[in-house]
Every structure is written in structure tokens, then in C-alpha cells.
C-alpha positions as a printed NumPy array, in Angstrom:
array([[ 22.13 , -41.151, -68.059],
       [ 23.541, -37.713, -68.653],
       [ 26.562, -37.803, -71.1  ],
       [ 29.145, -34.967, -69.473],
       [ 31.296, -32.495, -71.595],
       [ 34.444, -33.711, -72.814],
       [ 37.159, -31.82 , -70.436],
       [ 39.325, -29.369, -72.595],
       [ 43.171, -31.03 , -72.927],
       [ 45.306, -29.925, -69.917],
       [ 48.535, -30.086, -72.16 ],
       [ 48.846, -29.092, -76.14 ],
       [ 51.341, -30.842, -78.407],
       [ 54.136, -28.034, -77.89 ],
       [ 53.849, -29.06 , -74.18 ],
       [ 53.774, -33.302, -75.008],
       [ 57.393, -32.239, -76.792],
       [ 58.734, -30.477, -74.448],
       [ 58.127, -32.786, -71.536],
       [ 59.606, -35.567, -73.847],
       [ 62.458, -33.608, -74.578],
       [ 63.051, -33.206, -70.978],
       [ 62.333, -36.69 , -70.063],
       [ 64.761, -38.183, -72.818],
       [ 67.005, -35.363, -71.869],
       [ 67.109, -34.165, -68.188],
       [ 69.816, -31.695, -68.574],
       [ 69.125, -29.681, -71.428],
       [ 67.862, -27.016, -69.99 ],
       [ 65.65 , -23.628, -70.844],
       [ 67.701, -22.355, -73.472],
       [ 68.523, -26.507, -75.095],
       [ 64.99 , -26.934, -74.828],
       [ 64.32 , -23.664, -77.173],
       [ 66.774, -24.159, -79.539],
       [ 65.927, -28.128, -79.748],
       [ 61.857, -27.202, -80.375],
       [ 62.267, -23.761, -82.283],
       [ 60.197, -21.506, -79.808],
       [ 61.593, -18.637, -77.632],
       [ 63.381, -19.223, -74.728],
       [ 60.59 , -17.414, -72.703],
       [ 58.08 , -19.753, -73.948],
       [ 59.899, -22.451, -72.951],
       [ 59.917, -21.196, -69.615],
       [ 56.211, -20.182, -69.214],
       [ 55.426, -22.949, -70.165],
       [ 57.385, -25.374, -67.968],
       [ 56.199, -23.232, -64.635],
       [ 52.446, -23.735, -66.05 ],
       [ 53.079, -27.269, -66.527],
       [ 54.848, -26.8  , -62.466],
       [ 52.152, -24.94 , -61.464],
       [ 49.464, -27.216, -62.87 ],
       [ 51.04 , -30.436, -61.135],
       [ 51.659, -32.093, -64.549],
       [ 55.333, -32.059, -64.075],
       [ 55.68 , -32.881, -60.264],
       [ 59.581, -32.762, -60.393],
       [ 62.741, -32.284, -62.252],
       [ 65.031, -34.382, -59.819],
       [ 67.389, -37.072, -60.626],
       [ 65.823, -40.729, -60.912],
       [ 67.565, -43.067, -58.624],
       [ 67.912, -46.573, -59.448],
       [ 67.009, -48.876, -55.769],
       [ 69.187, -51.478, -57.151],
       [ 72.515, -49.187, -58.073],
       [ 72.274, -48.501, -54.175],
       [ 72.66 , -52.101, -53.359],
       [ 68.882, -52.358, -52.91 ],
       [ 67.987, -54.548, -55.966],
       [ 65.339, -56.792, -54.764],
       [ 61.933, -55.37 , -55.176],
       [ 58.868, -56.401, -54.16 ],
       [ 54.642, -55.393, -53.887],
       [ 53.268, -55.821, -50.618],
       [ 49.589, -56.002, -49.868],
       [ 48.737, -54.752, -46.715],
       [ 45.33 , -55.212, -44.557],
       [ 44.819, -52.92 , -42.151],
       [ 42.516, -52.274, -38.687],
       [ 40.943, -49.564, -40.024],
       [ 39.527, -48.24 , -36.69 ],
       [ 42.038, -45.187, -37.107],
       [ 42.078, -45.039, -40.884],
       [ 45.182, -45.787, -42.792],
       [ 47.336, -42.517, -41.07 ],
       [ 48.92 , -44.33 , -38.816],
       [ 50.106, -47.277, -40.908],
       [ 51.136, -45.169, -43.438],
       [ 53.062, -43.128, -40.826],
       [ 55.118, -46.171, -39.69 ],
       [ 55.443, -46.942, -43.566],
       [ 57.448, -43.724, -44.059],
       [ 59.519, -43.937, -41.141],
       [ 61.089, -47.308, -43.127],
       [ 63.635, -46.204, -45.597],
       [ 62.983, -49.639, -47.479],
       [ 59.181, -48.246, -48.186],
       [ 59.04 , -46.824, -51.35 ],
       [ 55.919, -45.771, -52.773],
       [ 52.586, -46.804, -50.699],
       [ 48.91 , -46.582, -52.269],
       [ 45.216, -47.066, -50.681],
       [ 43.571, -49.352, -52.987],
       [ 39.981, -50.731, -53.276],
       [ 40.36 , -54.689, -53.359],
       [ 41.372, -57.657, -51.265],
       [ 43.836, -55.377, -49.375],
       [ 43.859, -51.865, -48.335],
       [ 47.415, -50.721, -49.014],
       [ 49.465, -51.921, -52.049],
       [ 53.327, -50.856, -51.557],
       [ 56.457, -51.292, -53.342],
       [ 59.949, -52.279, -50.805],
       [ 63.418, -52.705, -51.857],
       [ 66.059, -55.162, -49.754],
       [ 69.926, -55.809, -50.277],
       [ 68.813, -59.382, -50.963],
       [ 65.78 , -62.364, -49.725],
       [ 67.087, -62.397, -46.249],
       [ 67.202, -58.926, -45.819],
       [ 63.713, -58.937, -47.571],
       [ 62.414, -61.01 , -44.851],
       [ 63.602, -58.083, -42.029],
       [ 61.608, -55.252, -43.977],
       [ 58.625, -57.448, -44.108],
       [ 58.871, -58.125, -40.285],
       [ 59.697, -54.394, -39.724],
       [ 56.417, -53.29 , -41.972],
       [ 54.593, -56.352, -40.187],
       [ 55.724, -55.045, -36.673],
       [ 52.623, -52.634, -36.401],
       [ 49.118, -53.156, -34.105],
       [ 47.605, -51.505, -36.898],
       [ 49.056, -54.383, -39.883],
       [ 46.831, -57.301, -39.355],
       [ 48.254, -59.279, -42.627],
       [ 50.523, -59.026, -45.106],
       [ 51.035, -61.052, -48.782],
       [ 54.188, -59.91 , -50.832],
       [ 55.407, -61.257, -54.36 ],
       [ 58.73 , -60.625, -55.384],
       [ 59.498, -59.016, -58.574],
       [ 61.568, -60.91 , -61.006],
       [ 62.127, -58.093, -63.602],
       [ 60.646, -54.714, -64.18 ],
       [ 59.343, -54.009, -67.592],
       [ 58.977, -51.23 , -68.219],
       [ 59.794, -48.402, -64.763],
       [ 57.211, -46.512, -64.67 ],
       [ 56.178, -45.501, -67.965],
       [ 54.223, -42.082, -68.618],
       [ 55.481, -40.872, -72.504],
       [ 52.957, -42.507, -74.061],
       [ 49.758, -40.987, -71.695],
       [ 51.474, -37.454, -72.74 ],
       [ 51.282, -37.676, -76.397],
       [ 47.701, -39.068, -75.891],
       [ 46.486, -35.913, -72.993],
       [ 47.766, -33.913, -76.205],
       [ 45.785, -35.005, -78.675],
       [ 42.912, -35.625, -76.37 ],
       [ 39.568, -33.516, -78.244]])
């Protein structure tokens, strides 16, 4: 079995403390973020758009909470598919429901795991029927989720990409 080369780190530790200054505080901005790490406003910035550029930081737009919308039931929906057409067209009726937040091809008992918000169980039951309401969805399994803990957590992969040899 042949043992492959260790990949050099995409990120350095000056970049795992500047995306957790940024994630901790949003709003700081260029010339914050300088000040706050000690390092020249331009290297603050080069480094940001490599980090852009890269795809490493995909974003620097506001996180909105479902459930501070009035959406604060969420739930993981397993989806299996006719795959005759592949999973375009399901996933284009996916998008096309505002409820449908994230959707992901998986290997598995299913072929699409996604995450839905609803207002409450009853207006659960109506997203599941709308996702349902597709030639394409030949079965769907959802759990509810009774608390989140944590979101969506990516600090801790940073500081270990960083110090990745």
C-alpha cells in the first residue's frame, strides 16, 4: 500500500486567529482585526482575500437564527430517491421550498439527508407533504430535533488545519 505525502497546511496559525477573531467578532473589521492581532492592516487584508479566494472562508454574511423568524422547529429528513434522472431534479424542487435549508447526497440507507424548519408540528407536517409531493421522492423518514448542541461548529477544525504538519 503506498503511504501518500502529507498535504502542506492550507491555513497557518496567523490565519486560525484571524478567522477566530472574525468569527467571535463579525464586525471588527480590516483595521480591528490589525490592531486586535498586531500585523499590518495590509496583511490583514491579503490575507482574508487568500483565505476568499481559497474557499476557506465561504462568506462574511450575517447568521440567521430559523427560529428568531418564527421557524423554530427543525428537523433531518432522509430522502430516497428514483434515481433514473439523478438527484437534479429533486434537489431542484428542494430549493424552490423556502422551508429547505441545507440538502446533502449521502452514501447510506437514503440518498439525500436535509435539514427543514416549520412555525410548529402541524406546519411541519405541510413541508413534509410539500417535499413528499415529488414523482421523483419515493420515501421519506424525518426526526425532529429536540435541541441543537452545538450550530454548526468549525473553531476547533481551524486551530487543528493550523497546526496540521
Amino acid at each position: 500500500m503506498k503511504v501518500s505525502e502529507p498535504r502542506p497546511p492550507v491555513i497557518d496559525e496567523l490565519d486560525a486567529r484571524l478567522i477566530a477573531l472574525f468569527s467571535e467578532r463579525p464586525s471588527i473589521g480590516v483595521l480591528g482585526a490589525s490592531r486586535a492581532l498586531g500585523v499590518a492592516r495590509g496583511t490583514v487584508q491579503a490575507r482574508l482575500d487568500r483565505l476568499q479566494t481559497k474557499g476557506v472562508i465561504r462568506t462574511f454574511a450575517p447568521t440567521v437564527d430559523p427560529a428568531a423568524l418564527g421557524y423554530p422547529v427543525t428537523a433531518l429528513c432522509t430522502l430516497e430517491i428514483r434515481q433514473r434522472l439523478g438527484h437534479q431534479a429533486v434537489v431542484d424542487h428542494l430549493l424552490a421550498i423556502p422551508e429547505v435549508l441545507e440538502i446533502h447526497s449521502t452514501t447510506g440507507m437514503g440518498d439525500l439527508i436535509i435539514r427543514i424548519v416549520a412555525t410548529d408540528n402541524a406546519d411541519l407536517g405541510r413541508v413534509i407533504d410539500t417535499i413528499i409531493d415529488d414523482t421523483h421522492v419515493v420515501r421519506a423518514s424525518t426526526s425532529i430535533a429536540l435541541v441543537t448542541h452545538p450550530e454548526m461548529r468549525t473553531a476547533p477544525l481551524v486551530e487543528a488545519a493550523a497546526h496540521r504538519a
